[in-house]
PDB file of C-alpha atoms in Angstrom:
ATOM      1  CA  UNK Z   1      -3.783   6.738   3.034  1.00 73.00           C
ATOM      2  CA  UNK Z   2      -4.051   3.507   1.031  1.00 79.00           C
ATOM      3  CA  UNK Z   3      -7.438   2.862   1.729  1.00 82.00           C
ATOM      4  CA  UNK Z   4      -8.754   7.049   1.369  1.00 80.00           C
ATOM      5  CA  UNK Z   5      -7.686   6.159  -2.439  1.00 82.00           C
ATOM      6  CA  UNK Z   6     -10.234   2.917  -2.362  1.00 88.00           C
ATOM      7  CA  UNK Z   7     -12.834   4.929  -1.456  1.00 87.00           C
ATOM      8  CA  UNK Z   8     -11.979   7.898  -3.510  1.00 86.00           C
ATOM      9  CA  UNK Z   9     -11.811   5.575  -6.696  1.00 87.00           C
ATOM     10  CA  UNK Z  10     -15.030   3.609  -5.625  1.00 87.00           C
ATOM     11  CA  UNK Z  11     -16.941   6.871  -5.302  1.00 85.00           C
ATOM     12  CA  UNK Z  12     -15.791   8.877  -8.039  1.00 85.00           C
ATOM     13  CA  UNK Z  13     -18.074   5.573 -10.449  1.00 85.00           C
ATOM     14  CA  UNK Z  14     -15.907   5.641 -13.252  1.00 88.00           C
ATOM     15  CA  UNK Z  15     -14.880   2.482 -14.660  1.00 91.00           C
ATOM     16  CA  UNK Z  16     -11.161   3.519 -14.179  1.00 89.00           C
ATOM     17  CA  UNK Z  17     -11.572   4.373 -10.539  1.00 90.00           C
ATOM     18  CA  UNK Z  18     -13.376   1.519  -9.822  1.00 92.00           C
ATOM     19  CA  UNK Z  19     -10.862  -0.839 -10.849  1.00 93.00           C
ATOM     20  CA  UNK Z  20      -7.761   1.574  -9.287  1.00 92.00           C
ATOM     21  CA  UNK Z  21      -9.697   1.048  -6.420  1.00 92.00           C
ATOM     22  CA  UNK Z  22      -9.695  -2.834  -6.564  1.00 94.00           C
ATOM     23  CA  UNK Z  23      -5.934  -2.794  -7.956  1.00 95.00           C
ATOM     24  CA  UNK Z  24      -5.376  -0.369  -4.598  1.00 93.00           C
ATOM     25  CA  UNK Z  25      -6.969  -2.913  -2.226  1.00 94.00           C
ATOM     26  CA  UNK Z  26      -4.761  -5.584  -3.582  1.00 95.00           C
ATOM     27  CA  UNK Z  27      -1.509  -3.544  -3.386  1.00 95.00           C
ATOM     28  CA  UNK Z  28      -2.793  -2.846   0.187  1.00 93.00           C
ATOM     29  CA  UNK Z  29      -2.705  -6.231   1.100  1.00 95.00           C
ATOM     30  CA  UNK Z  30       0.548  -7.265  -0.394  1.00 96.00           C
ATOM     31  CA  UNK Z  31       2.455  -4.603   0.544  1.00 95.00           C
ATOM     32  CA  UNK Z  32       0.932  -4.458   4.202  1.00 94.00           C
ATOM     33  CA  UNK Z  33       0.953  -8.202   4.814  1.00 96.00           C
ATOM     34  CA  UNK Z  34       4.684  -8.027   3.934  1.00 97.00           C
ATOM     35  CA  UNK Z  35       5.640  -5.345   6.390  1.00 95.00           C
ATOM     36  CA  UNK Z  36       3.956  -6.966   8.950  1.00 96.00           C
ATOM     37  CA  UNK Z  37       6.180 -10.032   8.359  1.00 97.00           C
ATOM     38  CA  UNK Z  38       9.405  -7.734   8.007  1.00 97.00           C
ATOM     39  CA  UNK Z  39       8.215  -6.276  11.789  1.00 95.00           C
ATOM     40  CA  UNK Z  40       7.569  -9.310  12.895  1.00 95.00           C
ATOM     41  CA  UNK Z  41      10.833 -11.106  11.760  1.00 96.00           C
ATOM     42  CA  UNK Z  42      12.828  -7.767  13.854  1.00 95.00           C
ATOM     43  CA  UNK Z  43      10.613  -8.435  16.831  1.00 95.00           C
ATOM     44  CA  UNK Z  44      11.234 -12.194  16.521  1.00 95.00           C
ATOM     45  CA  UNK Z  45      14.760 -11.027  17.245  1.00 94.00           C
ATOM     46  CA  UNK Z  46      14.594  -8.600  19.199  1.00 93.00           C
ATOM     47  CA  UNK Z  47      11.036  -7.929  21.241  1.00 91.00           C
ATOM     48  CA  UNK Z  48      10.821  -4.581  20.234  1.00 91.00           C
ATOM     49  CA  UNK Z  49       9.387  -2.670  17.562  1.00 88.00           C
ATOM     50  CA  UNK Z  50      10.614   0.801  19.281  1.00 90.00           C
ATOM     51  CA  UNK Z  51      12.632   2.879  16.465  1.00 86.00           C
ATOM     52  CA  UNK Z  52      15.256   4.019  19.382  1.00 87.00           C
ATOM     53  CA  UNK Z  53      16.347   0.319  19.880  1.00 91.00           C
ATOM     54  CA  UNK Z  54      17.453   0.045  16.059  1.00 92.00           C
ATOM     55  CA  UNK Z  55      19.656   1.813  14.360  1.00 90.00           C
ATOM     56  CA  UNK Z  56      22.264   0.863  11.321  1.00 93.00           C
ATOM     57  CA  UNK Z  57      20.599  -2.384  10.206  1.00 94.00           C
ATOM     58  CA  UNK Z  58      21.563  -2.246   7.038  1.00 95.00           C
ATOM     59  CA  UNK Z  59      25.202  -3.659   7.777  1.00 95.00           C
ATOM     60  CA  UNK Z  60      23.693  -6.330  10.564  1.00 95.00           C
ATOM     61  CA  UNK Z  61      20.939  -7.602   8.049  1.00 96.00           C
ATOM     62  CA  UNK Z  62      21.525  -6.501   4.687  1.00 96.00           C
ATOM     63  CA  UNK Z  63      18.909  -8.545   3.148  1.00 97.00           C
ATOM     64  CA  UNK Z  64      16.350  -7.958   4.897  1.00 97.00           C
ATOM     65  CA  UNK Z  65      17.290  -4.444   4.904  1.00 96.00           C
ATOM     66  CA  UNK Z  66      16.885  -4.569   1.278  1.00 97.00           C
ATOM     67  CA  UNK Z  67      13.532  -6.608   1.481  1.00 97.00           C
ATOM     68  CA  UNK Z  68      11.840  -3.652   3.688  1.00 97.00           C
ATOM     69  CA  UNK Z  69      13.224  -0.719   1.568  1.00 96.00           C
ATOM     70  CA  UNK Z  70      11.562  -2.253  -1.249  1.00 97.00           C
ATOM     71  CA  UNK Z  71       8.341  -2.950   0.542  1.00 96.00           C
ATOM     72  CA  UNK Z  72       8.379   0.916   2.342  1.00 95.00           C
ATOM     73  CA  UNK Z  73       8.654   2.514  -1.291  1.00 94.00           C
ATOM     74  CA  UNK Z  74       6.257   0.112  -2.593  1.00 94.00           C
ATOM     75  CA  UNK Z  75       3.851   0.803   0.650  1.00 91.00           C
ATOM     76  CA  UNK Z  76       4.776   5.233  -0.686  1.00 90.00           C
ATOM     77  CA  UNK Z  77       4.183   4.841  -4.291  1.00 89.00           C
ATOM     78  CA  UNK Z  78       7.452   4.684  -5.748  1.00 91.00           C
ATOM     79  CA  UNK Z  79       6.810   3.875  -9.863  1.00 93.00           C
ATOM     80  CA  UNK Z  80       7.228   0.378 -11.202  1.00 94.00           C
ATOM     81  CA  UNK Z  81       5.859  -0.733  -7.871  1.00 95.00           C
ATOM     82  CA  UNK Z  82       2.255  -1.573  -7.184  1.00 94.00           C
ATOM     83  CA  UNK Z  83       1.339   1.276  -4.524  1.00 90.00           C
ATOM     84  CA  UNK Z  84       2.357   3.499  -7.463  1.00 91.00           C
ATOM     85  CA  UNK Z  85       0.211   2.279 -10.594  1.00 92.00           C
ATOM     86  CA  UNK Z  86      -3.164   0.958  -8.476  1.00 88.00           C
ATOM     87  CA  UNK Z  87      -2.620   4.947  -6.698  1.00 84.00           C
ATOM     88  CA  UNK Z  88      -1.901   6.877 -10.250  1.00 85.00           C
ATOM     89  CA  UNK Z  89      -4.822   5.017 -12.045  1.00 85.00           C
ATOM     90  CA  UNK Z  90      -7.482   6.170  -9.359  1.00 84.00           C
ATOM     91  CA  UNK Z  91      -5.997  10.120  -9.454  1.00 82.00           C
ATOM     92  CA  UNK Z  92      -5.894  10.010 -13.097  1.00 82.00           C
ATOM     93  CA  UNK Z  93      -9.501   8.622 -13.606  1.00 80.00           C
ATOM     94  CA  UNK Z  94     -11.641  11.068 -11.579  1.00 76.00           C
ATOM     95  CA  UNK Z  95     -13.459  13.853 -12.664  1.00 69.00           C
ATOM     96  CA  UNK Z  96     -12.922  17.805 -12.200  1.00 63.00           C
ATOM     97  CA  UNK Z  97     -14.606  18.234  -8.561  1.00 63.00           C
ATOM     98  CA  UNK Z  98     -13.490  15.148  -7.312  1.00 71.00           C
ATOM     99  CA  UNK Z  99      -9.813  16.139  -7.954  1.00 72.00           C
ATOM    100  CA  UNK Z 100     -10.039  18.501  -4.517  1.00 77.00           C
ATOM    101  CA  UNK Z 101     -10.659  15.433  -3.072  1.00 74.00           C
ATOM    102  CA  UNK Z 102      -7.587  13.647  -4.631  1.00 74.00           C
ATOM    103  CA  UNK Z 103      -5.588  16.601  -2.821  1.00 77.00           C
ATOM    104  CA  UNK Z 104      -6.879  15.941   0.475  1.00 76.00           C
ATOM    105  CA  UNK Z 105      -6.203  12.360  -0.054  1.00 73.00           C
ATOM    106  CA  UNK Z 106      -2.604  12.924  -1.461  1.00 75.00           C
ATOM    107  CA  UNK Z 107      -1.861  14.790   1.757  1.00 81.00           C
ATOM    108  CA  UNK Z 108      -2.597  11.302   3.692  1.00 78.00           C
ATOM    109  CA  UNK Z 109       0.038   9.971   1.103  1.00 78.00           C
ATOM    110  CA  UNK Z 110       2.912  12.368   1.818  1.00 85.00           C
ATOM    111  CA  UNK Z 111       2.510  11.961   5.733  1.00 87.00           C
ATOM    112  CA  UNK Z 112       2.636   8.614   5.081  1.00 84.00           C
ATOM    113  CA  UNK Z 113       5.749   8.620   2.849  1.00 87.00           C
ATOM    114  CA  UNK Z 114       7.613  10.798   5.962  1.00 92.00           C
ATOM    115  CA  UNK Z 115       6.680   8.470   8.563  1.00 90.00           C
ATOM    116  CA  UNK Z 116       7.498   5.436   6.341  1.00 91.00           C
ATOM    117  CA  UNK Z 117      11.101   6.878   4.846  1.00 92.00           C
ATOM    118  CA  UNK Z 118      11.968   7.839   8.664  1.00 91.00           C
ATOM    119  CA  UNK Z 119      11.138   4.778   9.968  1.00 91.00           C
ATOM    120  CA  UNK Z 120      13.707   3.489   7.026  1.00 93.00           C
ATOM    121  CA  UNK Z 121      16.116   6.063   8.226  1.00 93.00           C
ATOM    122  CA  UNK Z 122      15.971   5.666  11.641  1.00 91.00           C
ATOM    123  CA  UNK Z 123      16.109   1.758  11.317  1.00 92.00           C
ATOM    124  CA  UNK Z 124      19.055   0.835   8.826  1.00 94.00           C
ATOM    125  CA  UNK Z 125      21.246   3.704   8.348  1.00 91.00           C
ATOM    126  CA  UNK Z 126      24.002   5.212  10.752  1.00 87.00           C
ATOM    127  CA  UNK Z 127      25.922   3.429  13.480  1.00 91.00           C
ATOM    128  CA  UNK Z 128      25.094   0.464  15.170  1.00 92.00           C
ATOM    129  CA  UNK Z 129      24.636   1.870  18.368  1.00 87.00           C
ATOM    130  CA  UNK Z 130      22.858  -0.725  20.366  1.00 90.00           C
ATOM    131  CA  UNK Z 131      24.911  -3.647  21.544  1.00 91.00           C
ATOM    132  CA  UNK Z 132      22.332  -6.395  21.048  1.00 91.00           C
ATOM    133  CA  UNK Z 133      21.764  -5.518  17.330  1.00 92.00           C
ATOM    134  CA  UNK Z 134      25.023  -6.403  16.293  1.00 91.00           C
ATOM    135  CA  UNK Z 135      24.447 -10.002  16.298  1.00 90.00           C
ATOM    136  CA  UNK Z 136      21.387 -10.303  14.724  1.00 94.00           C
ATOM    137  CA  UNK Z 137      21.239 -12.818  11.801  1.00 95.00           C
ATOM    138  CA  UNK Z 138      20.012 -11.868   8.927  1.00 96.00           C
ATOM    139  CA  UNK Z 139      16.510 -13.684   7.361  1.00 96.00           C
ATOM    140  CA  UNK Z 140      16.667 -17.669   7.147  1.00 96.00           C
ATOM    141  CA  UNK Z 141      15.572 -19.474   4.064  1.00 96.00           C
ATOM    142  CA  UNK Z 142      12.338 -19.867   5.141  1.00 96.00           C
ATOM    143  CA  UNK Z 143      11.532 -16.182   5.876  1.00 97.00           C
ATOM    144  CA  UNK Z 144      13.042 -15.429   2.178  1.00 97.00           C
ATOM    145  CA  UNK Z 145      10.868 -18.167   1.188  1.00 97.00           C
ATOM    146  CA  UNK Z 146       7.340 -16.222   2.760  1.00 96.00           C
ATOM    147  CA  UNK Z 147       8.810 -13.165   1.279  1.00 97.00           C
ATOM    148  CA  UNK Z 148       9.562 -14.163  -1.976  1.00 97.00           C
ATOM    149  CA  UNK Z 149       5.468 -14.216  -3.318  1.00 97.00           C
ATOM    150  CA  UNK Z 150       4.929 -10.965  -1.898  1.00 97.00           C
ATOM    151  CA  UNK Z 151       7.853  -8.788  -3.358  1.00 97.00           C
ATOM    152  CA  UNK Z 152       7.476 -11.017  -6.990  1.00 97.00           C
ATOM    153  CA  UNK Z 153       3.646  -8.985  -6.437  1.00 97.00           C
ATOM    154  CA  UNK Z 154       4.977  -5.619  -5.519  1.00 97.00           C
ATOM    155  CA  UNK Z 155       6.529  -5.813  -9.095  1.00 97.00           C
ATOM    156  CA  UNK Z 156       4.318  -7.642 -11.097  1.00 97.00           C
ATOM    157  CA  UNK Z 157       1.522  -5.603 -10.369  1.00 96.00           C
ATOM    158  CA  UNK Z 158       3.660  -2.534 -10.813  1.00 95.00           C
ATOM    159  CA  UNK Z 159       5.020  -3.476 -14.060  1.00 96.00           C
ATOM    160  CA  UNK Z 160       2.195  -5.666 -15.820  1.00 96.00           C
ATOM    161  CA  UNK Z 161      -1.130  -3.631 -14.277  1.00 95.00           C
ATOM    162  CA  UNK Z 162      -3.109  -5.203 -16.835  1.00 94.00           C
ATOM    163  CA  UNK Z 163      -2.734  -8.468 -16.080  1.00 96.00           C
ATOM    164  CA  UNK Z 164      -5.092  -8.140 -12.554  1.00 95.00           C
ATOM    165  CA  UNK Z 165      -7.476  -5.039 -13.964  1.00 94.00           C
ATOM    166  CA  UNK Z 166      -8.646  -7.613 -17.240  1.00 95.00           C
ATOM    167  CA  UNK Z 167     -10.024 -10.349 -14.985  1.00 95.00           C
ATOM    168  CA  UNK Z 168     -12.089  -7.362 -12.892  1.00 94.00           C
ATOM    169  CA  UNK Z 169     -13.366  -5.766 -15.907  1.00 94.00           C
ATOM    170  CA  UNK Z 170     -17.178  -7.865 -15.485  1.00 95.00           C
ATOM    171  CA  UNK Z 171     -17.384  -7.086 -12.368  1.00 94.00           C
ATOM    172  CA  UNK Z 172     -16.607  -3.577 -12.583  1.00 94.00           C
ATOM    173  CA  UNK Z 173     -18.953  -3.167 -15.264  1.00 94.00           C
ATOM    174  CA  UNK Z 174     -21.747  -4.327 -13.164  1.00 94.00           C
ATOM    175  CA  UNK Z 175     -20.906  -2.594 -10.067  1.00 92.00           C
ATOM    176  CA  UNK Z 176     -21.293   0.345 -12.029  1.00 93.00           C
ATOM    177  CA  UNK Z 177     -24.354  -0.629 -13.889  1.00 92.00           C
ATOM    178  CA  UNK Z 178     -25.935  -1.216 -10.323  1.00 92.00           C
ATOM    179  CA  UNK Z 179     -24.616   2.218  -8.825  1.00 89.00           C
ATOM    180  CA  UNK Z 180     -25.720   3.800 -12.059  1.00 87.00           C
ATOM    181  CA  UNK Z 181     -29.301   2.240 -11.514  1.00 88.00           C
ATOM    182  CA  UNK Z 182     -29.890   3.056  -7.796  1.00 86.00           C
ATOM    183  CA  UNK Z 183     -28.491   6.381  -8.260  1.00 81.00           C
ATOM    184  CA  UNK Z 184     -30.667   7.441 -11.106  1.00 83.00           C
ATOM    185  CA  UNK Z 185     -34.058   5.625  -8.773  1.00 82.00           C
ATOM    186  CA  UNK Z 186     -32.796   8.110  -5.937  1.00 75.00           C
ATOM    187  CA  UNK Z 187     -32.408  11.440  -8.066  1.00 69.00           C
ATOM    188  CA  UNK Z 188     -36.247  10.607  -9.236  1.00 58.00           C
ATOM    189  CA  UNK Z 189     -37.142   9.600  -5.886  1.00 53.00           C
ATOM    190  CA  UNK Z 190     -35.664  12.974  -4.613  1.00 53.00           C
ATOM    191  CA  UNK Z 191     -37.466  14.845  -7.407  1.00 49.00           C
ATOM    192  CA  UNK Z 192     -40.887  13.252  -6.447  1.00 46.00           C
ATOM    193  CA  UNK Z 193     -40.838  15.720  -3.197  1.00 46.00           C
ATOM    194  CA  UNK Z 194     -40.157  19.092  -5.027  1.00 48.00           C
ATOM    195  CA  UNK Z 195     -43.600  21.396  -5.134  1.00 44.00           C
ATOM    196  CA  UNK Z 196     -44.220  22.439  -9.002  1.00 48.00           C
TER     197      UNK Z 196
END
């Protein structure tokens, strides 16, 4: 779903869904790179990554409990995150016909949000109903450590946007300038075909 919103922004050429796009890509990354740390740390532990082997989390490992809620709603777009800003400014900078395609797109984000908020569910709430999850230690130092850059992202790009679309604003420019330029050379090049 994250990357249907790239290609959506790229496409739609406007110098606000360009740089959505970019600002999407980078969310991507951060808040994909950190859940595949979070998965890994679990397997680490327990050499599984089957939902029906986990169950109540939150009381065994409440940190890192709280470290993968926050990286699931960033992954689903909750605001003040960065899945939410880099996602709104690509929606709210395309044109009239491309905003069907926005609602095909947004249906990849809700399926996405279900899976993601049961995997949450399934994972940290209710009983602890496995016997080898209830000794599992919660993250060490160093894990919080690897963490630490990647949730400090999930906020800073949510909160301070501008601060990562200013330095991309050159190169947007002459993406566009260059998709502006081979468009218009393929329109006349299309025309040159038509019988008067």
């Amino acid at each position: 779903s994250h990357l249907g919103f790239v290609m959506l922004g790229l496409f739609a050429a406007t110098e606000g869904s360009v740089s959505g796009g970019i600002l999407q890509m980078i969310s991507h990354g951060v808040s994909t790179g950190a859940l595949f740390i979070l998965v890994g740390v679990i397997y680490d532990r327990r050499h599984t990554r089957d939902l029906a082997d986990f169950g109540g989390l939150a009381k065994v490992m409440p940190v890192y409990a709280t470290l993968f809620v926050i990286v699931a709603m960033s992954s689903v777009g909750l605001p003040g995150t960065n899945g939410f800003v880099s996602g709104t400014f690509v929606s709210s900078n395309l044109g009239v016909w491309q905003k069907t395609f926005a609602l095909f797109a947004a249906t990849g984000v809700v399926l996405a949000a279900i899976y993601m908020l049961h995997a949450v569910l399934k994972t940290f709430w209710g009983p602890v109903d496995k016997k080898e999850n209830e000794e599992l230690t919660d993250l060490t130092g160093r894990e919080k450590w690897i963490l630490a850059p990647l949730i400090g992202l999930v906020f800073w790009i949510g909160i301070v946007p501008g601060f990562f679309l200013r330095p991309m604003e050159a190169s947007v420019e002459s993406f566009l300038a260059t998709w502006t330029t081979r468009a218009t050379s393929a329109g006349r090049a299309d025309e040159s075909h038509i019988l008067p």
